[in-house]
Amino acid sequence: MIEVDALSKRFGEIPALSDVSFRARDGQITGLLGPNGAGKSTCLRILSTVLQPSRGIARVGGISVSEDPLAVRRIIGTLPHGAGLYPHLTAIENIRYFGLLCGVDRPTLARRIDQLVERLDLGDVADRKAKGFSQGERTKVALARALVHEPPHLLLDEPTNGLDVMAVRQLRRWLRELAREGRCILISSHVMQEISALADDLVIIAHGKIAAKGNPSELAARYGNQDLEEIFVSAVGGERS
Amino acid sequence: MMSAILTVCRKEILDNSRDRRTLLTAILLGPLLGPILFVVVINFTISQASSSAERPIDVPIIGAEHAPNLVAFLASRGIAASHGHGLTSVDEAVNAVRNGEREVVVFIDASFGEELASGTGAHVGLVYDRSDTTSGQRVRRVRGSINSYSQQIGALRLLARGLDPSVVRPLIVDNFDVSTAEERSSLLLGMLTYFLLFATLMGGLYLATDTTAGERERKSLEPLLATPVPRSSLLLGKMGATVAFMLLSLALTLACFTAALRFMPFEELGMSTSFGLGTALIAFLVLAPFAPLGAALMTVVASFTKSYKEAQSYLGFVILVPTLPLIVASIMNVKPSLALMAVPSLSQHLLTINLIRAEPIEASMLSLSIVSTLLLGALLAYAAIRLYDRERILG
């Protein structure tokens, strides 16, 4: 469970998030939807404790990110924007490094890596250096890296960026599986179709504020329109934003 | 905590040892460049010093036939009159020297013999170019020999008149050179610490960049900071890996120097050096504390930069900083004292020179050098950790 209450973040004079509140429930995929620069990444970075909130409270699994960031980091897996891997390390070495940093003991780690390689279909690249990986391969390895300590919460920042259609479909399938296992998944995106096919719950943010939230059918009912894209456009304030 | 530091350290060592560029600078460039440059410079100095002192030279003498005794005297001191030089007048000699065809030309007038016999003072012309530094020693040698000849004749004339030649030499300067062979060599070997400190820093340069600015540029910093590891452990692991490469670079450089010094003809310069394996080990002990200091310094500087390239250009200046105290020390000819042992890089420099001079090192000096260097390193490491606690570190 992720709880965000009246969260605000300023970078100097510039407000990046103002008064944002929402819930992301366990066993569900919550979509954080908004145009570029809306504050999605800032929100996810606060939840992954690499940024401090200016005001408000954010809790992951009941733990405040400002009070005990280390405890929060133990129960989250993150896939930040860009999915940076270490180019001189192989896929498995990249995953193992994060497993060790998360305190997973070596026998358990070896077993989990085997499972992840099979589950995420990483067999071909497992022992290759990350240097020449395609965007899709990089994302898969980064996802495995985020899952290696079996975190109950997943924070994914635009995970489908740069992926082809097949890879996106595959990723969706995995994310649904992961949610079914009871995990709380928060995923940001600026691509409407992607979220509509995936999220149980939607939080639409624009200019650092919540524009709308609810499940897709609730939102459709409220805005009197079946098309999510239209809801998005009207929620963020028309075509010009 | 400790296991996280080790995990980070091991990963950075593995990661960077797969980077050809890092390996090249740490294992080849630093450790080999210094010793090679050093051997070349020393050998050049030695060959210059010995060649100008003893090697016979040929000098064109215009009008040699007017002063056969002088020419014979010069020949006895290794200065032979060259044949077939084709020069006939002072003007031609001036041109030849100006064009660089000749370094020095002696000109003897037809009236030389007459003037010498009459005792009015015989003229010998010396054509040379003072701005040409390479010929300076030869010119001094020719002039000195002509002066010696002049003094010899003067002394003979005084004797012929029943006077003691010392009448015209009321003062006699006696030279007492107190420098030992070790001390003379230390002037040249003082350069050695420059190379050792430089190679140490070079060994860690790429790691300091890669583990900080590189990590940010690759966008792997954010997931790393989101792992349940305190930032202090991350930073200590990274700096630990940097120190490991720096110490490797230092050890290799010392080994190369120890091997190179064995083959250098120091005796020809009247110098001696006692740089054996034992000395090299003590030198490692003296210089090793500089590695954590350098690693922390480079990490702090790289933390301020936004990209790999920016970090490298800043660090290019940073690796010159530790050489500043060394330059001041060599200009002012600083002697080791307890107070100076509190200055990192200078203390390593002075202690290494002591080692080269085969003088004993005081335990108090060595321990103050180690403690003060490690202390400053710890302060900088703390600063680096604080820098990583800032949000801005994500860039």
XYZ file of C-alpha atoms in Angstrom:
636
model
C 0.000 0.000 0.000
C 1.283 3.411 -0.982
C -0.300 6.437 0.662
C 0.417 9.940 -0.493
C -1.098 12.802 1.507
C -0.914 16.490 0.587
C 2.522 15.965 -0.889
C 4.363 19.058 -2.146
C 7.816 19.463 -3.597
C 9.585 22.656 -4.633
C 12.907 22.947 -6.423
C 13.991 26.389 -5.267
C 11.200 28.671 -6.431
C 9.684 26.183 -8.861
C 6.829 24.056 -7.541
C 7.054 20.524 -8.966
C 4.231 18.970 -6.926
C 1.533 20.755 -4.984
C -0.862 19.086 -2.602
C -0.925 15.676 -4.253
C -2.890 12.914 -2.493
C -3.682 9.397 -3.681
C -3.607 5.727 -2.698
C -2.123 2.778 -4.526
C -3.530 -0.495 -3.247
C -1.825 -3.866 -2.937
C -2.586 -6.329 -5.693
C -3.394 -3.523 -8.096
C -1.666 -1.571 -10.788
C -2.019 2.158 -10.246
C -1.253 4.352 -13.215
C 0.281 7.766 -12.691
C -0.675 9.563 -15.843
C 0.296 12.997 -17.053
C 2.050 15.009 -19.727
C 5.825 15.466 -19.645
C 6.923 17.687 -16.773
C 3.714 17.120 -14.795
C 5.608 15.862 -11.736
C 5.283 12.081 -12.218
C 8.998 11.388 -11.846
C 9.282 13.744 -8.870
C 6.495 11.856 -7.170
C 8.129 8.475 -7.799
C 11.512 9.788 -6.668
C 10.025 10.921 -3.370
C 8.475 7.494 -2.922
C 11.834 5.827 -3.635
C 13.384 8.202 -1.034
C 15.964 9.780 -3.354
C 14.114 13.101 -2.984
C 12.737 14.627 0.192
C 9.193 16.033 0.229
C 8.916 19.761 0.970
C 5.565 19.232 2.671
C 3.071 16.448 3.185
C 3.492 12.764 3.925
C 4.245 9.774 1.752
C 4.051 6.270 3.185
C 5.084 2.999 1.625
C 3.789 -0.090 3.426
C 2.860 2.206 6.312
C 6.419 3.606 6.663
C 7.022 7.316 6.141
C 9.626 8.030 3.464
C 10.966 11.003 5.421
C 11.196 9.210 8.760
C 12.752 5.886 7.815
C 13.991 5.971 4.225
C 16.200 2.869 4.678
C 13.224 0.763 5.781
C 11.227 2.017 2.783
C 14.064 1.117 0.412
C 13.969 -2.465 1.679
C 10.363 -2.923 0.544
C 10.454 -1.192 -2.833
C 11.801 -2.094 -6.224
C 12.469 0.785 -8.571
C 12.779 1.103 -12.303
C 13.764 4.729 -12.768
C 13.684 6.622 -16.002
C 16.381 5.420 -18.387
C 17.099 2.090 -16.677
C 20.863 2.603 -16.385
C 22.892 -0.604 -16.302
C 26.633 -1.080 -15.831
C 27.934 -1.642 -19.359
C 30.964 -3.725 -18.337
C 28.911 -6.112 -16.232
C 26.818 -8.942 -17.632
C 23.051 -9.022 -17.175
C 23.396 -11.458 -14.287
C 26.185 -9.456 -12.650
C 24.014 -6.335 -12.852
C 21.133 -8.145 -11.161
C 23.373 -9.843 -8.578
C 24.941 -6.526 -7.531
C 21.568 -5.104 -6.578
C 20.523 -8.334 -4.887
C 23.637 -8.193 -2.686
C 23.053 -4.530 -1.918
C 19.496 -5.414 -0.857
C 20.945 -7.944 1.539
C 19.784 -11.120 -0.221
C 21.998 -14.040 0.812
C 23.971 -15.735 -1.931
C 22.132 -19.105 -2.203
C 18.724 -17.394 -2.281
C 20.086 -14.845 -4.726
C 21.345 -17.531 -7.130
C 17.943 -19.237 -7.076
C 16.030 -15.998 -7.630
C 18.271 -14.932 -10.482
C 17.634 -18.276 -12.186
C 13.899 -17.756 -11.759
C 14.013 -14.187 -13.044
C 16.107 -15.153 -16.057
C 13.522 -17.737 -16.958
C 10.484 -15.637 -16.136
C 11.685 -12.530 -17.971
C 13.081 -14.579 -20.830
C 16.653 -13.334 -20.303
C 18.410 -16.571 -21.294
C 20.024 -15.104 -24.419
C 21.591 -12.122 -22.704
C 22.226 -13.496 -19.217
C 26.002 -13.777 -19.617
C 26.520 -10.976 -22.106
C 27.882 -7.597 -21.091
C 25.196 -4.924 -20.935
C 27.127 -2.673 -23.306
C 25.360 -3.771 -26.498
C 21.874 -4.396 -25.115
C 18.797 -3.166 -26.944
C 16.381 -0.895 -25.080
C 14.063 -3.857 -24.547
C 16.838 -6.021 -23.124
C 17.955 -3.182 -20.875
C 14.434 -2.692 -19.519
C 14.053 -6.401 -18.839
C 17.336 -6.549 -16.927
C 16.417 -3.407 -14.992
C 13.073 -4.942 -14.118
C 14.778 -8.124 -12.930
C 17.130 -5.933 -10.894
C 14.113 -4.237 -9.283
C 12.504 -7.593 -8.464
C 15.517 -9.470 -7.140
C 14.728 -8.845 -3.456
C 11.026 -9.643 -4.039
C 9.748 -6.237 -2.977
C 6.034 -5.870 -2.171
C 6.028 -2.465 -3.898
C 7.167 -1.619 -7.420
C 7.795 1.908 -8.675
C 8.151 2.038 -12.444
C 8.913 5.304 -14.240
C 7.846 5.132 -17.882
C 8.921 1.491 -18.271
C 7.615 1.184 -21.828
C 9.763 4.009 -23.200
C 11.600 2.871 -26.295
C 10.089 -0.606 -26.307
C 8.543 -2.148 -29.412
C 4.975 -3.425 -29.468
C 5.843 -7.014 -28.656
C 8.024 -5.999 -25.715
C 5.285 -3.733 -24.377
C 2.735 -6.560 -24.501
C 5.128 -8.865 -22.710
C 5.846 -6.252 -20.046
C 2.113 -5.761 -19.483
C 1.676 -9.487 -18.986
C 4.446 -9.574 -16.383
C 3.117 -6.563 -14.529
C -0.345 -8.133 -14.315
C 1.218 -11.315 -12.964
C 3.179 -9.336 -10.402
C 0.019 -7.539 -9.274
C -1.821 -10.839 -9.015
C 0.894 -11.966 -6.605
C -0.335 -9.190 -4.322
C 2.255 -6.527 -5.087
C 1.458 -2.844 -5.129
C 2.529 -1.477 -8.497
C 2.776 2.218 -9.278
C 3.577 2.954 -12.896
C 3.982 6.337 -14.549
C 3.331 7.057 -18.177
C 2.400 9.788 -20.576
C 1.022 7.257 -23.050
C -2.718 6.823 -22.691
C -3.214 3.501 -24.466
C -0.574 1.816 -22.366
C -2.274 2.723 -19.106
C -5.793 2.058 -20.249
C -4.837 -1.500 -21.060
C -3.103 -2.032 -17.758
C -4.168 0.053 -14.773
C -6.850 -0.799 -12.252
C -6.689 2.706 -10.891
C -5.680 5.991 -12.467
C -4.188 9.167 -11.061
C -3.977 11.935 -13.619
C -1.620 14.767 -12.757
C -0.863 17.981 -14.599
C 1.246 20.944 -13.516
C 2.080 19.180 -10.263
C -1.556 18.864 -9.213
C -4.048 16.026 -9.258
C -6.383 16.577 -12.206
C -8.501 13.465 -11.748
C -8.437 10.060 -10.088
C -10.493 6.899 -9.983
C -10.739 3.641 -11.893
C -11.104 3.920 -15.651
C -14.866 3.319 -15.628
C -15.472 5.841 -12.838
C -13.533 8.422 -14.771
C -15.454 7.645 -17.935
C -18.720 8.054 -16.078
C -17.628 11.348 -14.572
C -16.469 12.835 -17.843
C -19.288 11.287 -19.892
C -16.893 9.882 -22.415
C -15.696 6.340 -22.999
C -12.426 7.291 -24.579
C -9.657 7.565 -21.980
C -7.654 9.849 -24.164
C -10.478 12.398 -24.203
C -10.724 12.132 -20.417
C -7.014 12.771 -20.152
C -7.123 15.805 -22.416
C -10.085 17.370 -20.626
C -8.674 16.491 -17.188
C -5.351 18.179 -17.824
C -7.147 21.244 -19.128
C -7.603 20.991 -22.852
C -5.461 20.571 -25.924
C -3.052 23.419 -25.161
C -1.558 21.960 -22.041
C 27.250 -2.204 6.562
C 30.716 -3.719 6.110
C 29.400 -6.284 3.641
C 27.678 -3.554 1.610
C 30.948 -1.582 1.452
C 32.749 -4.699 0.251
C 30.015 -5.460 -2.300
C 30.301 -1.964 -3.774
C 34.110 -2.041 -3.683
C 34.312 -5.443 -5.361
C 31.803 -4.467 -8.031
C 33.679 -1.253 -8.872
C 36.994 -3.104 -9.105
C 35.467 -5.764 -11.369
C 33.618 -3.187 -13.463
C 36.652 -0.958 -13.936
C 39.135 -3.755 -14.509
C 37.049 -4.583 -17.582
C 37.526 -1.054 -18.888
C 40.559 -0.982 -21.151
C 41.086 2.757 -20.676
C 41.125 2.486 -16.895
C 43.560 -0.400 -16.985
C 45.795 1.377 -19.459
C 46.210 4.466 -17.288
C 46.461 2.623 -13.989
C 48.744 -0.220 -15.012
C 50.668 1.036 -18.030
C 50.645 4.794 -18.480
C 51.286 5.968 -14.906
C 53.787 3.310 -13.866
C 55.762 3.290 -17.133
C 55.659 6.891 -18.330
C 57.309 8.289 -15.196
C 60.246 5.875 -15.040
C 60.867 6.085 -18.803
C 60.865 9.878 -18.788
C 63.085 9.770 -15.733
C 65.645 7.442 -17.321
C 65.748 9.584 -20.465
C 66.267 12.822 -18.525
C 68.940 11.357 -16.244
C 70.822 9.728 -19.103
C 70.715 12.969 -21.056
C 72.083 14.874 -18.063
C 74.813 12.310 -17.547
C 75.901 12.264 -21.174
C 75.930 16.088 -21.302
C 77.947 16.386 -18.136
C 80.554 13.834 -19.111
C 80.847 14.748 -22.793
C 81.562 18.433 -22.284
C 84.182 17.714 -19.676
C 86.385 15.206 -21.438
C 85.532 14.580 -25.018
C 88.027 16.086 -27.509
C 86.522 18.805 -29.683
C 87.482 20.415 -32.983
C 87.527 24.195 -33.130
C 88.305 26.254 -36.261
C 91.264 28.481 -35.574
C 91.805 31.257 -38.130
C 95.489 32.122 -38.298
C 96.603 29.044 -36.404
C 99.984 29.379 -38.120
C 100.640 32.647 -36.228
C 100.473 30.934 -32.823
C 101.793 27.376 -33.058
C 102.529 27.160 -29.334
C 99.023 28.214 -28.318
C 97.559 25.725 -30.807
C 99.739 22.978 -29.400
C 98.691 23.912 -25.843
C 95.009 23.758 -26.792
C 95.543 20.416 -28.526
C 97.118 19.080 -25.324
C 93.828 19.925 -23.559
C 91.676 18.143 -26.109
C 90.859 21.160 -28.242
C 92.111 20.397 -31.741
C 92.391 22.978 -34.500
C 90.042 21.738 -37.191
C 91.395 21.524 -40.705
C 89.792 22.755 -43.897
C 87.224 24.967 -42.180
C 87.554 27.468 -45.034
C 87.179 30.517 -42.822
C 89.609 33.358 -43.477
C 88.313 36.482 -41.727
C 86.443 37.554 -38.579
C 83.431 38.494 -40.710
C 83.216 34.996 -42.153
C 83.566 33.528 -38.671
C 80.758 35.763 -37.367
C 78.524 34.610 -40.213
C 79.354 30.961 -39.679
C 78.524 31.187 -35.961
C 75.381 33.190 -36.592
C 74.151 30.621 -39.110
C 74.830 27.880 -36.648
C 77.457 26.191 -38.835
C 80.030 26.669 -36.090
C 79.627 26.963 -32.334
C 82.855 28.726 -31.577
C 85.710 30.086 -33.741
C 89.132 31.252 -32.532
C 90.757 34.128 -34.461
C 94.462 34.863 -34.239
C 95.830 37.959 -35.922
C 99.028 37.974 -37.981
C 100.499 40.384 -35.424
C 99.980 37.870 -32.566
C 103.586 36.695 -32.415
C 104.953 40.223 -32.552
C 102.600 41.464 -29.829
C 103.394 38.502 -27.617
C 107.124 39.002 -28.013
C 106.938 42.729 -27.267
C 104.782 42.119 -24.208
C 102.109 44.659 -25.195
C 99.314 42.130 -24.860
C 98.510 39.743 -27.731
C 94.885 39.536 -28.881
C 92.992 36.298 -29.442
C 89.475 36.618 -30.811
C 86.666 34.304 -29.711
C 83.525 34.256 -31.885
C 80.482 32.632 -30.287
C 76.759 33.041 -29.727
C 75.821 33.477 -26.076
C 72.143 32.908 -26.767
C 72.973 29.396 -27.961
C 72.861 27.537 -24.662
C 74.072 24.208 -26.024
C 77.465 25.597 -27.053
C 77.989 27.409 -23.739
C 80.071 24.705 -22.160
C 82.375 24.404 -25.169
C 82.921 28.149 -25.307
C 83.767 28.169 -21.602
C 86.187 25.317 -22.161
C 88.018 27.099 -25.027
C 88.128 30.369 -23.110
C 89.345 28.643 -19.952
C 92.127 26.904 -21.856
C 93.290 30.139 -23.506
C 93.288 31.820 -20.083
C 95.359 28.973 -18.657
C 97.876 29.442 -21.459
C 97.965 33.173 -20.727
C 98.528 32.573 -16.999
C 101.253 30.064 -17.763
C 103.158 32.564 -19.917
C 102.564 35.304 -17.336
C 103.975 33.110 -14.600
C 107.026 32.281 -16.696
C 107.638 35.981 -17.380
C 107.452 36.809 -13.675
C 109.871 33.998 -12.888
C 112.200 35.305 -15.579
C 112.209 38.676 -13.781
C 112.869 37.005 -10.451
C 109.364 37.400 -9.046
C 107.102 34.828 -7.433
C 104.037 34.331 -9.683
C 101.840 34.358 -6.561
C 102.523 38.110 -6.353
C 99.839 38.627 -8.949
C 97.457 36.159 -7.270
C 96.899 37.685 -3.849
C 93.728 35.689 -3.222
C 93.365 31.961 -3.621
C 89.908 30.449 -3.417
C 89.763 26.987 -1.895
C 86.562 25.039 -2.658
C 85.088 22.700 -0.083
C 82.119 20.867 -1.569
C 80.417 19.197 1.367
C 77.706 17.459 -0.643
C 77.903 13.707 -0.488
C 77.320 11.540 -3.511
C 73.821 10.725 -2.183
C 72.973 14.394 -1.840
C 74.030 15.247 -5.351
C 71.880 12.489 -6.747
C 68.902 13.573 -4.651
C 68.586 16.771 -6.683
C 67.758 14.684 -9.715
C 65.970 11.966 -7.815
C 63.732 14.587 -6.189
C 61.817 14.402 -9.446
C 60.983 10.859 -8.559
C 58.374 11.830 -5.980
C 56.594 13.945 -8.585
C 56.233 10.884 -10.760
C 55.239 8.636 -7.878
C 52.493 10.949 -6.628
C 51.359 11.633 -10.174
C 51.138 7.944 -11.044
C 49.240 7.278 -7.810
C 46.636 9.889 -8.725
C 46.461 8.733 -12.347
C 45.724 5.216 -11.129
C 42.521 6.403 -9.476
C 41.508 9.115 -11.913
C 39.197 7.009 -14.062
C 37.599 5.238 -11.117
C 36.887 8.464 -9.294
C 35.193 9.717 -12.469
C 33.405 6.507 -13.360
C 32.002 5.785 -9.901
C 30.544 9.274 -9.523
C 29.936 11.372 -12.621
C 29.912 8.232 -14.797
C 27.282 6.599 -12.615
C 25.098 9.679 -12.919
C 25.571 9.950 -16.658
C 24.645 6.274 -17.166
C 21.536 6.870 -15.034
C 22.464 4.031 -12.726
C 22.851 6.351 -9.738
C 19.144 6.651 -9.007
C 18.428 2.918 -8.648
C 21.639 2.599 -6.636
C 20.555 5.316 -4.206
C 17.176 3.578 -3.860
C 18.803 0.399 -2.510
C 18.659 -0.114 1.269
C 22.332 0.806 1.692
C 23.397 3.967 3.544
C 25.090 6.483 1.279
C 28.161 6.392 3.494
C 28.608 2.686 2.664
C 28.166 3.321 -1.062
C 30.746 6.102 -1.015
C 33.233 4.214 1.150
C 32.977 1.228 -1.207
C 33.556 3.416 -4.234
C 36.495 5.237 -2.664
C 37.868 1.888 -1.498
C 37.957 0.659 -5.095
C 39.644 3.896 -6.184
C 42.267 3.499 -3.450
C 42.893 -0.101 -4.522
C 43.686 0.995 -8.087
C 45.838 3.866 -6.821
C 47.881 1.573 -4.598
C 48.323 -0.865 -7.471
C 49.542 1.970 -9.657
C 51.915 3.184 -6.922
C 53.322 -0.307 -6.344
C 53.922 -0.837 -10.070
C 55.559 2.571 -10.439
C 57.866 1.910 -7.494
C 58.767 -1.472 -8.955
C 59.570 0.094 -12.329
C 61.713 2.787 -10.700
C 63.553 0.274 -8.567
C 64.328 -1.754 -11.665
C 65.253 1.298 -13.762
C 67.545 2.898 -11.168
C 69.601 -0.269 -11.028
C 70.619 0.208 -14.666
C 71.460 3.874 -14.556
C 75.105 5.013 -14.542
C 74.936 7.239 -11.475
C 78.612 6.671 -10.681
C 79.579 8.586 -13.798
C 78.105 11.678 -12.179
C 79.893 10.979 -8.945
C 76.529 10.073 -7.445
C 75.237 7.085 -5.701
C 71.785 5.856 -4.922
C 70.631 3.190 -2.572
C 67.237 2.332 -3.957
C 66.849 -1.354 -3.366
C 63.850 -3.506 -2.616
C 63.893 -2.589 1.083
C 63.886 1.122 0.280
C 61.058 0.607 -2.195
C 58.951 -1.068 0.499
C 59.524 1.779 2.933
C 58.748 4.262 0.142
C 55.451 2.432 -0.399
C 54.653 2.803 3.295
C 55.518 6.512 3.119
C 53.455 7.184 -0.011
C 50.477 4.836 0.510
C 48.547 7.165 2.889
C 48.422 9.632 0.024
C 46.102 7.275 -1.929
C 42.990 7.632 0.296
C 43.543 11.385 0.404
C 43.771 11.593 -3.384
C 40.762 9.287 -3.859
C 38.607 11.375 -1.519
C 39.764 14.612 -3.122
C 38.963 13.378 -6.641
C 35.594 11.981 -5.517
C 34.619 15.297 -3.941
C 35.544 17.229 -7.079
C 33.821 14.750 -9.404
C 30.673 15.007 -7.266
C 30.230 18.601 -8.346
C 30.376 17.824 -12.045
C 27.483 16.915 -14.291
C 29.113 14.610 -16.775
C 32.047 12.296 -17.338
C 33.774 14.823 -19.577
C 33.327 17.685 -17.145
C 34.669 15.548 -14.314
C 37.749 14.625 -16.320
C 38.617 18.180 -17.219
C 38.328 19.279 -13.574
C 40.316 16.318 -12.336
C 43.046 17.193 -14.829
C 43.667 20.266 -12.689
C 43.118 18.481 -9.411
C 45.957 16.044 -10.012
C 48.286 19.048 -10.301
C 47.307 20.390 -6.858
C 49.463 17.957 -4.841
C 52.498 18.947 -6.910
C 52.269 22.597 -5.789
C 53.889 22.073 -2.360
C 56.590 20.070 -4.130
C 57.410 22.892 -6.512
C 57.563 25.419 -3.668
C 59.779 23.016 -1.733
C 62.282 22.576 -4.551
C 62.465 26.318 -5.288
C 62.982 27.226 -1.626
C 65.146 24.168 -0.936
C 63.087 23.161 2.098
C 64.638 20.836 4.654
C 62.486 18.272 6.459
C 61.090 19.424 9.783
C 58.378 18.080 12.046
C 56.002 20.949 11.203
C 56.238 20.266 7.465
C 55.203 16.646 8.051
C 51.691 17.986 8.629
C 51.503 19.003 4.938
C 50.381 16.086 2.778
C 52.307 15.503 -0.467
C 55.128 17.743 0.842
C 55.760 15.348 3.727
C 55.777 12.371 1.335
C 58.178 14.266 -0.931
C 60.622 15.138 1.848
C 60.548 11.657 3.358
C 61.098 9.997 -0.021
C 64.094 12.254 -0.655
C 65.447 11.237 2.744
C 65.083 7.632 1.684
C 66.952 8.290 -1.538
C 69.729 10.030 0.352
C 69.981 6.936 2.507
C 69.410 9.076 5.601
C 67.465 7.652 8.514
C 63.809 8.598 8.814
C 62.634 9.659 12.238
C 59.683 7.669 13.513
C 57.954 10.839 14.738
C 58.162 12.410 11.273
C 56.887 9.287 9.525
C 53.964 8.874 11.912
C 52.971 12.544 11.734
C 53.057 12.357 7.929
C 50.859 9.256 7.884
C 48.407 10.552 10.507
C 47.986 14.034 9.020
C 47.535 12.676 5.483
C 44.985 10.072 6.572
C 43.172 12.665 8.675
C 42.778 15.061 5.768
C 41.690 12.106 3.621
C 39.028 11.184 6.214
C 37.770 14.775 6.278
C 37.455 14.822 2.494
C 35.753 11.414 2.506
C 33.239 12.786 5.012
C 32.682 15.766 2.715
C 32.084 13.391 -0.225
C 29.501 11.439 1.787
C 27.728 14.653 2.756
C 27.669 15.695 -0.899
C 25.889 12.445 -1.755
C 23.284 13.138 0.907
C 22.131 16.135 -1.086
C 19.237 15.722 -3.510
C 21.133 17.666 -6.151
C 23.505 14.753 -6.588
C 21.009 13.211 -9.021
C 21.668 16.135 -11.392
